[in-house]
Short mmCIF file of C-alpha atoms and ligand atoms in Angstrom, two decimals:
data_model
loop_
_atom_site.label_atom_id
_atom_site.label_comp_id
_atom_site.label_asym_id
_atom_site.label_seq_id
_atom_site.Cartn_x
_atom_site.Cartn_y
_atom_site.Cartn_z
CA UNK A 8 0.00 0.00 0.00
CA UNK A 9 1.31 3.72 -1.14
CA UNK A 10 1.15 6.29 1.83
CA UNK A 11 2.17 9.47 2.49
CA UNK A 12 5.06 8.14 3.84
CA UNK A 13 6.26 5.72 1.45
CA UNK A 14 9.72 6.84 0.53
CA UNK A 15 10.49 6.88 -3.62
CA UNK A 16 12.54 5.48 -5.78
CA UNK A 17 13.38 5.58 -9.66
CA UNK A 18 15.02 4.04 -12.76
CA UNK A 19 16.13 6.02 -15.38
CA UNK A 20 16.51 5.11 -19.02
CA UNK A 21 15.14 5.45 -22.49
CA UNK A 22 14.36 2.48 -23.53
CA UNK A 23 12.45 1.82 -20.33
CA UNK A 24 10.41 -1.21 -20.88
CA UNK A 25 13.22 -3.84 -20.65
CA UNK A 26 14.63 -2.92 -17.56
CA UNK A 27 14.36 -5.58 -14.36
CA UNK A 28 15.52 -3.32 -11.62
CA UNK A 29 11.68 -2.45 -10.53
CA UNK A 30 10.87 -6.13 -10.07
CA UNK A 31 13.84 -7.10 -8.21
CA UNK A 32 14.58 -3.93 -6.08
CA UNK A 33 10.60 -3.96 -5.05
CA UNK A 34 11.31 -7.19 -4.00
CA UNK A 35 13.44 -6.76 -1.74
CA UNK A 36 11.75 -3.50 -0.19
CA UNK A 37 8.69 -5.60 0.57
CA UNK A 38 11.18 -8.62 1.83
CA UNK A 39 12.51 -6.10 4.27
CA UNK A 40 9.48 -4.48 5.49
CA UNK A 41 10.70 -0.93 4.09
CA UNK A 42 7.94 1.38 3.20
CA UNK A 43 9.40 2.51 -0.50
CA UNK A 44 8.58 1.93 -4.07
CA UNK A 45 10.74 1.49 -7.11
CA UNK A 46 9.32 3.15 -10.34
CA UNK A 47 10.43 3.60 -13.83
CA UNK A 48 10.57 6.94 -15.93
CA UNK A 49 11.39 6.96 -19.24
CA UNK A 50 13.66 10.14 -20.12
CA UNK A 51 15.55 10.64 -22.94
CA UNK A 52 18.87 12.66 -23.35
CA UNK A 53 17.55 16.03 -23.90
CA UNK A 54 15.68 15.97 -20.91
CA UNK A 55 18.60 14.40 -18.42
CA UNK A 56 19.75 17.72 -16.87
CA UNK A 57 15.95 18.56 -16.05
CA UNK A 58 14.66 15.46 -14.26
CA UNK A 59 17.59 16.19 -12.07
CA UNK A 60 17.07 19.13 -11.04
CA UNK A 61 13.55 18.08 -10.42
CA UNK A 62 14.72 15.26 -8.23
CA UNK A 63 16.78 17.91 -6.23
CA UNK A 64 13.28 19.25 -5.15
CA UNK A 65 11.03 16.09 -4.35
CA UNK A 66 11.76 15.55 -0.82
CA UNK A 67 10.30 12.04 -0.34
CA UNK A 68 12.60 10.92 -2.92
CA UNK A 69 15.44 8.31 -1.84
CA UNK A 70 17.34 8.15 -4.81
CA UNK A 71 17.15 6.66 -8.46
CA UNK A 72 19.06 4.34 -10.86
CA UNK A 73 20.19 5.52 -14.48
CA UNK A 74 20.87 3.03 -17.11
CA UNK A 75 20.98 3.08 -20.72
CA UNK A 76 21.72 5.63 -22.70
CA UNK A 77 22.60 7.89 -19.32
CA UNK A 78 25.25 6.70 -17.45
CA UNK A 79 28.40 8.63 -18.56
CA UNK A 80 26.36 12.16 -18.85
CA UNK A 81 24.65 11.10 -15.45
CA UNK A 82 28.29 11.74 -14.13
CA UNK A 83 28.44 15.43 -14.84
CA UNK A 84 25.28 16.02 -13.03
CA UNK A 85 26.02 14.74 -9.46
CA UNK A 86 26.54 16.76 -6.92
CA UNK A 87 28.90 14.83 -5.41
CA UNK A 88 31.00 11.70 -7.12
CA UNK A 89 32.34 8.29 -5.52
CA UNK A 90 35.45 6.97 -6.10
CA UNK A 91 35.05 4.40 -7.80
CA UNK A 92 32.33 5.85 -10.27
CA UNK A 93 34.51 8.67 -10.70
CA UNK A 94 37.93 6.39 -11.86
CA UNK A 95 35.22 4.47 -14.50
CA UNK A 96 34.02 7.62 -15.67
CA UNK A 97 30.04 6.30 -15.06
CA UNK A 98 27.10 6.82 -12.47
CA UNK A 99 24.65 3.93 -12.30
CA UNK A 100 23.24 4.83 -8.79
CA UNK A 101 22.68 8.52 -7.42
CA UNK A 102 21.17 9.04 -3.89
CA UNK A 103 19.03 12.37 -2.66
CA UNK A 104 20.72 13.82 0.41
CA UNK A 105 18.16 15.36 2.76
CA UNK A 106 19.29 18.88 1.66
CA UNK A 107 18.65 17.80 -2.24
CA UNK A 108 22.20 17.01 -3.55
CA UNK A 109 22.71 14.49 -5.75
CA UNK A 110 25.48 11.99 -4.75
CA UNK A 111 26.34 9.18 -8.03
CA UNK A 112 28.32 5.76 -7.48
CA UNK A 113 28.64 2.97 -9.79
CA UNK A 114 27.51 -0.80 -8.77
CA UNK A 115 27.95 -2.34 -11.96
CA UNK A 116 31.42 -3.80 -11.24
CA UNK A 117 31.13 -4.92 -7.64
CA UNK A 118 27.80 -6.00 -8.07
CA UNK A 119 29.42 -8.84 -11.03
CA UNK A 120 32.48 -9.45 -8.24
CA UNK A 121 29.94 -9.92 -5.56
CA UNK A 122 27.24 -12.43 -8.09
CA UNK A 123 31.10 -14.55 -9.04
CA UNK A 124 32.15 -14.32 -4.81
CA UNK A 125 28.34 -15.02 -3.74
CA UNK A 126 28.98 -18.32 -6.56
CA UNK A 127 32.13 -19.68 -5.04
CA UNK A 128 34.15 -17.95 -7.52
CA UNK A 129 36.15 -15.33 -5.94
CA UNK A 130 38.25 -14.08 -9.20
CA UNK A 131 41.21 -13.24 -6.68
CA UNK A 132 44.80 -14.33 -8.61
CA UNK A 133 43.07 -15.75 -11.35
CA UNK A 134 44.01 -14.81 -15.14
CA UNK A 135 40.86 -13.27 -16.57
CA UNK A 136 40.04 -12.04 -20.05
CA UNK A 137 37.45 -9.41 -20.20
CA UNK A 138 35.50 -9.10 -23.83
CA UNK A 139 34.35 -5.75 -24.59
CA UNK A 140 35.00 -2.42 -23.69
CA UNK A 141 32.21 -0.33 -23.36
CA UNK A 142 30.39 0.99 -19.90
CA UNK A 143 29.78 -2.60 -18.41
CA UNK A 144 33.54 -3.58 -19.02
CA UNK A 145 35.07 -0.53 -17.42
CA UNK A 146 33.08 -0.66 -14.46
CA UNK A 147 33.86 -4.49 -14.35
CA UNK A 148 37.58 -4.16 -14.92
CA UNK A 149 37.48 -1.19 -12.07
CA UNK A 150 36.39 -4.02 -10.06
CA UNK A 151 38.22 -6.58 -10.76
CA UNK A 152 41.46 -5.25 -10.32
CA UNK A 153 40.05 -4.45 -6.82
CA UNK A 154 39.48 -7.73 -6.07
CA UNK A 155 43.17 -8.59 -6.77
CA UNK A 156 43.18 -10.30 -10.18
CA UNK A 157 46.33 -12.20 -10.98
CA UNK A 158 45.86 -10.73 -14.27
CA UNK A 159 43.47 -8.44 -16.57
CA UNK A 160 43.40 -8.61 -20.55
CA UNK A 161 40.90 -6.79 -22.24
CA UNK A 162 39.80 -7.37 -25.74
CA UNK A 163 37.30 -5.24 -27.85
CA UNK A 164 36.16 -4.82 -31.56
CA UNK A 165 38.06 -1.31 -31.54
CA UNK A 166 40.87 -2.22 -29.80
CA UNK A 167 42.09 1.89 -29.36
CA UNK A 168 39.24 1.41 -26.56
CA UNK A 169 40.64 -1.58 -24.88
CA UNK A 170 44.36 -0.42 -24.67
CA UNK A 171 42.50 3.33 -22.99
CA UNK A 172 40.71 1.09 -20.95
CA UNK A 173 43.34 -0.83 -19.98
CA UNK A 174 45.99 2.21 -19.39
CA UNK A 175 43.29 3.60 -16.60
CA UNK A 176 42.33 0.63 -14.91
CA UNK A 177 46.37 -0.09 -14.33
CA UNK A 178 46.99 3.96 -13.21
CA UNK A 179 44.12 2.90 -10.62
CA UNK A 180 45.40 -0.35 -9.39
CA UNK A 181 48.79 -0.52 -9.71
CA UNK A 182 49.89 -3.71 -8.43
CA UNK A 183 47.76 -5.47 -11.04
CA UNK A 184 48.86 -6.69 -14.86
CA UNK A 185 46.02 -4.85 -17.24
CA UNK A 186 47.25 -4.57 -20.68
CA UNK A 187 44.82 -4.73 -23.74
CA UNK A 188 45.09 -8.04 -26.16
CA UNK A 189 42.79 -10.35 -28.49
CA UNK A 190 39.48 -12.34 -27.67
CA UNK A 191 41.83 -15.43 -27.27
CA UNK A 192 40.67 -17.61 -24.10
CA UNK A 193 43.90 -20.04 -23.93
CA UNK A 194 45.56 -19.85 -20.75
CA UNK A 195 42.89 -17.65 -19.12
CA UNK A 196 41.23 -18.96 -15.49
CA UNK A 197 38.23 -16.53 -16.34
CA UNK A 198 36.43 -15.41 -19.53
CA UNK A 199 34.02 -12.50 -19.13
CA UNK A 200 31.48 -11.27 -21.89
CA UNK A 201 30.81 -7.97 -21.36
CA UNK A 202 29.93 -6.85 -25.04
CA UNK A 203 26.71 -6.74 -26.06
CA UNK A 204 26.99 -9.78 -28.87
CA UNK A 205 24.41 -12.59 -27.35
CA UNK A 206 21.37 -10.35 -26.85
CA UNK A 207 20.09 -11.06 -30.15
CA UNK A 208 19.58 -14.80 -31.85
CA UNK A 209 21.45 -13.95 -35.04
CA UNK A 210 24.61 -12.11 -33.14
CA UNK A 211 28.09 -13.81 -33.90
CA UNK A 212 30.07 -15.41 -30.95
CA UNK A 213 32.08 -13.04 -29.04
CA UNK A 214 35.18 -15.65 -29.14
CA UNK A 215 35.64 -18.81 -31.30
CA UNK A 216 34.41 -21.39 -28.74
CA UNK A 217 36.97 -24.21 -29.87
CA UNK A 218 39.90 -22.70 -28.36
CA UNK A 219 37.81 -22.65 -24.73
CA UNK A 220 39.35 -25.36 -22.41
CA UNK A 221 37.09 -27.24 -19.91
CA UNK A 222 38.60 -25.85 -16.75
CA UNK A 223 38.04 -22.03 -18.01
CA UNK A 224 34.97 -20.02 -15.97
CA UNK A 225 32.62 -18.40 -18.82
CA UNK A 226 30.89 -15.67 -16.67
CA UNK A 227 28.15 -13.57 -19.02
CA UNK A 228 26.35 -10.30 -18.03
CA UNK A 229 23.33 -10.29 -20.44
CA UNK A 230 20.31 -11.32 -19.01
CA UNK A 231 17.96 -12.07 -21.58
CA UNK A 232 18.81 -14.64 -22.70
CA UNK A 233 19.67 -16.44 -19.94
CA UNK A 234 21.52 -18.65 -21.36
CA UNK A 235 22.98 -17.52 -24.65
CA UNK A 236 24.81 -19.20 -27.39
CA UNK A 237 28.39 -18.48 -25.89
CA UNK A 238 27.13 -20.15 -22.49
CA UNK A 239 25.17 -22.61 -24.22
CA UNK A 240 28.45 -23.56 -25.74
CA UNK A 241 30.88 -23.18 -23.19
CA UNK A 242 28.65 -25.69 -21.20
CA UNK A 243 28.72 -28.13 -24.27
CA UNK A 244 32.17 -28.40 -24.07
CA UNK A 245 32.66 -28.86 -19.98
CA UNK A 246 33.31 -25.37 -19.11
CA UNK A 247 31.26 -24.16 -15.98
CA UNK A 248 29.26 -21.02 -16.75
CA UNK A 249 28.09 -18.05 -14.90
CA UNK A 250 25.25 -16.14 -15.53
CA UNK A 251 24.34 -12.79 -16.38
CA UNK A 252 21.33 -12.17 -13.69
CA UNK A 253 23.77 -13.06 -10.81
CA UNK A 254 24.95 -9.34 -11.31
CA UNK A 255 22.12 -7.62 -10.88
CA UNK A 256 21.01 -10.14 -8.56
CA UNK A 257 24.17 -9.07 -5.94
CA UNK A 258 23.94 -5.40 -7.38
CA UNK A 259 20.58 -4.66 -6.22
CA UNK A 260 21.42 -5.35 -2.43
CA UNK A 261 24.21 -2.76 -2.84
CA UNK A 262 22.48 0.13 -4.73
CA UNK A 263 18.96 -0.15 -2.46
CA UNK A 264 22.12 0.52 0.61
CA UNK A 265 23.63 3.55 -1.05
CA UNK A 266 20.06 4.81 -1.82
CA UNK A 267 19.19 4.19 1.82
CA UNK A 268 22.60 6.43 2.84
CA UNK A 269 24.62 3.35 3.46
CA UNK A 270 28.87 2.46 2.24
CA UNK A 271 29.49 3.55 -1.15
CA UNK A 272 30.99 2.11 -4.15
CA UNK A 273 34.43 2.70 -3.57
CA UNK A 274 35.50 0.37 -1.43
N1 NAP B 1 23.70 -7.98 -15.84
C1 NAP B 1 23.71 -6.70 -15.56
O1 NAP B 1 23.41 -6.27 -14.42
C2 NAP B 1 24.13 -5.71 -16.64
C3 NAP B 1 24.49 -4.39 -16.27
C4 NAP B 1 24.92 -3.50 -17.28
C5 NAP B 1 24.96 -3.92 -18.62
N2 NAP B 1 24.60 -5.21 -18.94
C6 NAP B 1 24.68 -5.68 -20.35
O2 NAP B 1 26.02 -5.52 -20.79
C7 NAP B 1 26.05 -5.34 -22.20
C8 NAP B 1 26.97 -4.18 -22.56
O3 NAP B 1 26.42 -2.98 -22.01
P1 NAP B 1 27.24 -1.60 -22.05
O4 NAP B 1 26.44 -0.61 -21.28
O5 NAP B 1 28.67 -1.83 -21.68
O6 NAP B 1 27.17 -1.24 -23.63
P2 NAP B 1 28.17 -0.32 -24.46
O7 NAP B 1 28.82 0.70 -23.61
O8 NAP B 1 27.38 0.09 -25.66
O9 NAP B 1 29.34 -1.34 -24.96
C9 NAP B 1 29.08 -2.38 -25.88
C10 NAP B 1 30.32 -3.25 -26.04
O10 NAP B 1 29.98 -4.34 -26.94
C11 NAP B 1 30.85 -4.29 -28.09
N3 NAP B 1 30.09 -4.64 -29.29
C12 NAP B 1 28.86 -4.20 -29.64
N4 NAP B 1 28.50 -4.74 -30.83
C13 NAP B 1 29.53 -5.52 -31.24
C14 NAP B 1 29.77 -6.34 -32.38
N5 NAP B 1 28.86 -6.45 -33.37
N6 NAP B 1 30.94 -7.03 -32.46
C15 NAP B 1 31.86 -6.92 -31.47
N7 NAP B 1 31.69 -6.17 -30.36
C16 NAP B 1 30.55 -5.47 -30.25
C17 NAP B 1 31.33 -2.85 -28.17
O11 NAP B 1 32.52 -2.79 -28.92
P3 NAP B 1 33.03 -1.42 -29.60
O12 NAP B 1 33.72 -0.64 -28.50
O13 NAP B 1 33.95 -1.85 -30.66
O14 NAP B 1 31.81 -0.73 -30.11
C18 NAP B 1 31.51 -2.54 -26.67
O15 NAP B 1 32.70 -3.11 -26.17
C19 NAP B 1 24.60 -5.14 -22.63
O16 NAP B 1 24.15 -6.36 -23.17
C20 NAP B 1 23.87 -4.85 -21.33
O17 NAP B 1 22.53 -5.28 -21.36
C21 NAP B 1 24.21 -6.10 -17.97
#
């Protein structure tokens, strides 16, 4: 039941209709007896700068999730940055203080450590291979060198964006190997997809699945599917698999406790 008192929440995006963050993050409001609601707006570009400084002014309002297309211009209209959102260049989370500034962290990164940890597969000194390089990948690589990778090689259609990606992640966690290479899985403990290839039926495999050996992790962050054709295959061919919704899954946890004024992201 809405009140008076029942505390508000958005997500952000344009699309809106595919996003799952209402359903899970209600979820978990009603699981823990709080008195708040989780709605979606769809807002386009154009009208970014606006809904914020709306939000500034709706006191009952806890905070609200951006997603896509927002997260990088999201950035520029906090009032107040994390960390870790800051070194990955992207908000995904911003919370309302009481006096109406806007404070932005990013979950993406530690929400996909936590889903792997929460799994039994704490990526600590293991040699991973991250696919892609867009807003996903950074905020993934962020976290992964946090969690003390042995080793971080990113690969990416336009590889100028891997070897950028790779050059910040290692200025922010030095005692980590990041350099940028090819969508080659020998040798690698870990393969993560974070492109967006495996969203639609007729997309092309992000690696060439033969050269996957059976003792090689194949973690995936798109949710729907579930499981897609590089998991499908991986499995096919012995390789234990992680899926996609265990992100969001773990992330949600974390951004409803920033929302709620709780640790931030850049731990
Ligand atoms: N599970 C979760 O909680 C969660 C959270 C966030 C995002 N996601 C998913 O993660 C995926 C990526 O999101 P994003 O925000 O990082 O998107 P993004 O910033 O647009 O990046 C897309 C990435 O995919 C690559 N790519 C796209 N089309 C390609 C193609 N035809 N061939 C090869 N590479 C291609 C891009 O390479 P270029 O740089 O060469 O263009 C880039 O590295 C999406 O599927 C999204 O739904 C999941």
């Amino acid at each position: 039941m809405i009140t008076g008192n029942t505390r508000l929440f958005g997500i952000v995006a344009d699309p809106v209709d595919q996003v799952r963050t209402p359903q899970v993050l209600n979820r978990l409001f009603e699981q823990r007896g709080h008195d708040a609601v989780l709605v979606p707006f769809h807002v386009g570009a154009d009208g970014l700068p606006r809904i914020f400084e709306a939000f500034r002014q709706i006191r009952n309002l806890g905070g609200f999730i951006v997603t896509v297309p927002h997260k990088v211009e999201a950035l520029a209209l906090c009032d107040e940055i994390e960390d870790a959102a800051r070194a990955i260049g992207a908000v995904n989370t911003i919370r309302r203080e009481p006096d109406g500034r806007l404070v932005g962290g990013m979950f993406d990164g530690i929400g996909f450590v936590a889903g792997l940890k929460a799994r039994g597969h704490d990526p600590a000194g293991r040699r991973v291979l991250l696919l892609g390089a867009g807003g996903a990948a950074a905020a993934i690589a962020h976290a992964l060198a946090l969690a003390g990778v042995g080793s971080l090689t990113i690969a990416n259609r336009t590889l100028s964006k891997a070897r950028e990606m790779a050059e910040r992640i290692a200025a922010s966690a030095p005692g980590v190997r990041v350099e940028a290479g090819v969508a080659d899985p020998s040798g690698y403990d870990m393969v993560v997809n974070a492109t967006s290839l495996g969203m639609r039926p007729d997309d092309p495999l992000p690696l060439d699945v033969a050269t996957l050996s059976s003792g090689t992790l194949v973690a995936e962050i798109i949710m729907k599917p579930e499981m897609t054709a590089l998991l499908g295959q991986a499995q096919a061919r012995g390789c234990p698999v992680h899926l996609g919704r265990h992100m969001l899954e773990e992330q949600a946890a974390l951004m409803a406790g920033f929302m709620a004024g709780g640790p931030g992201a850049s731990r």
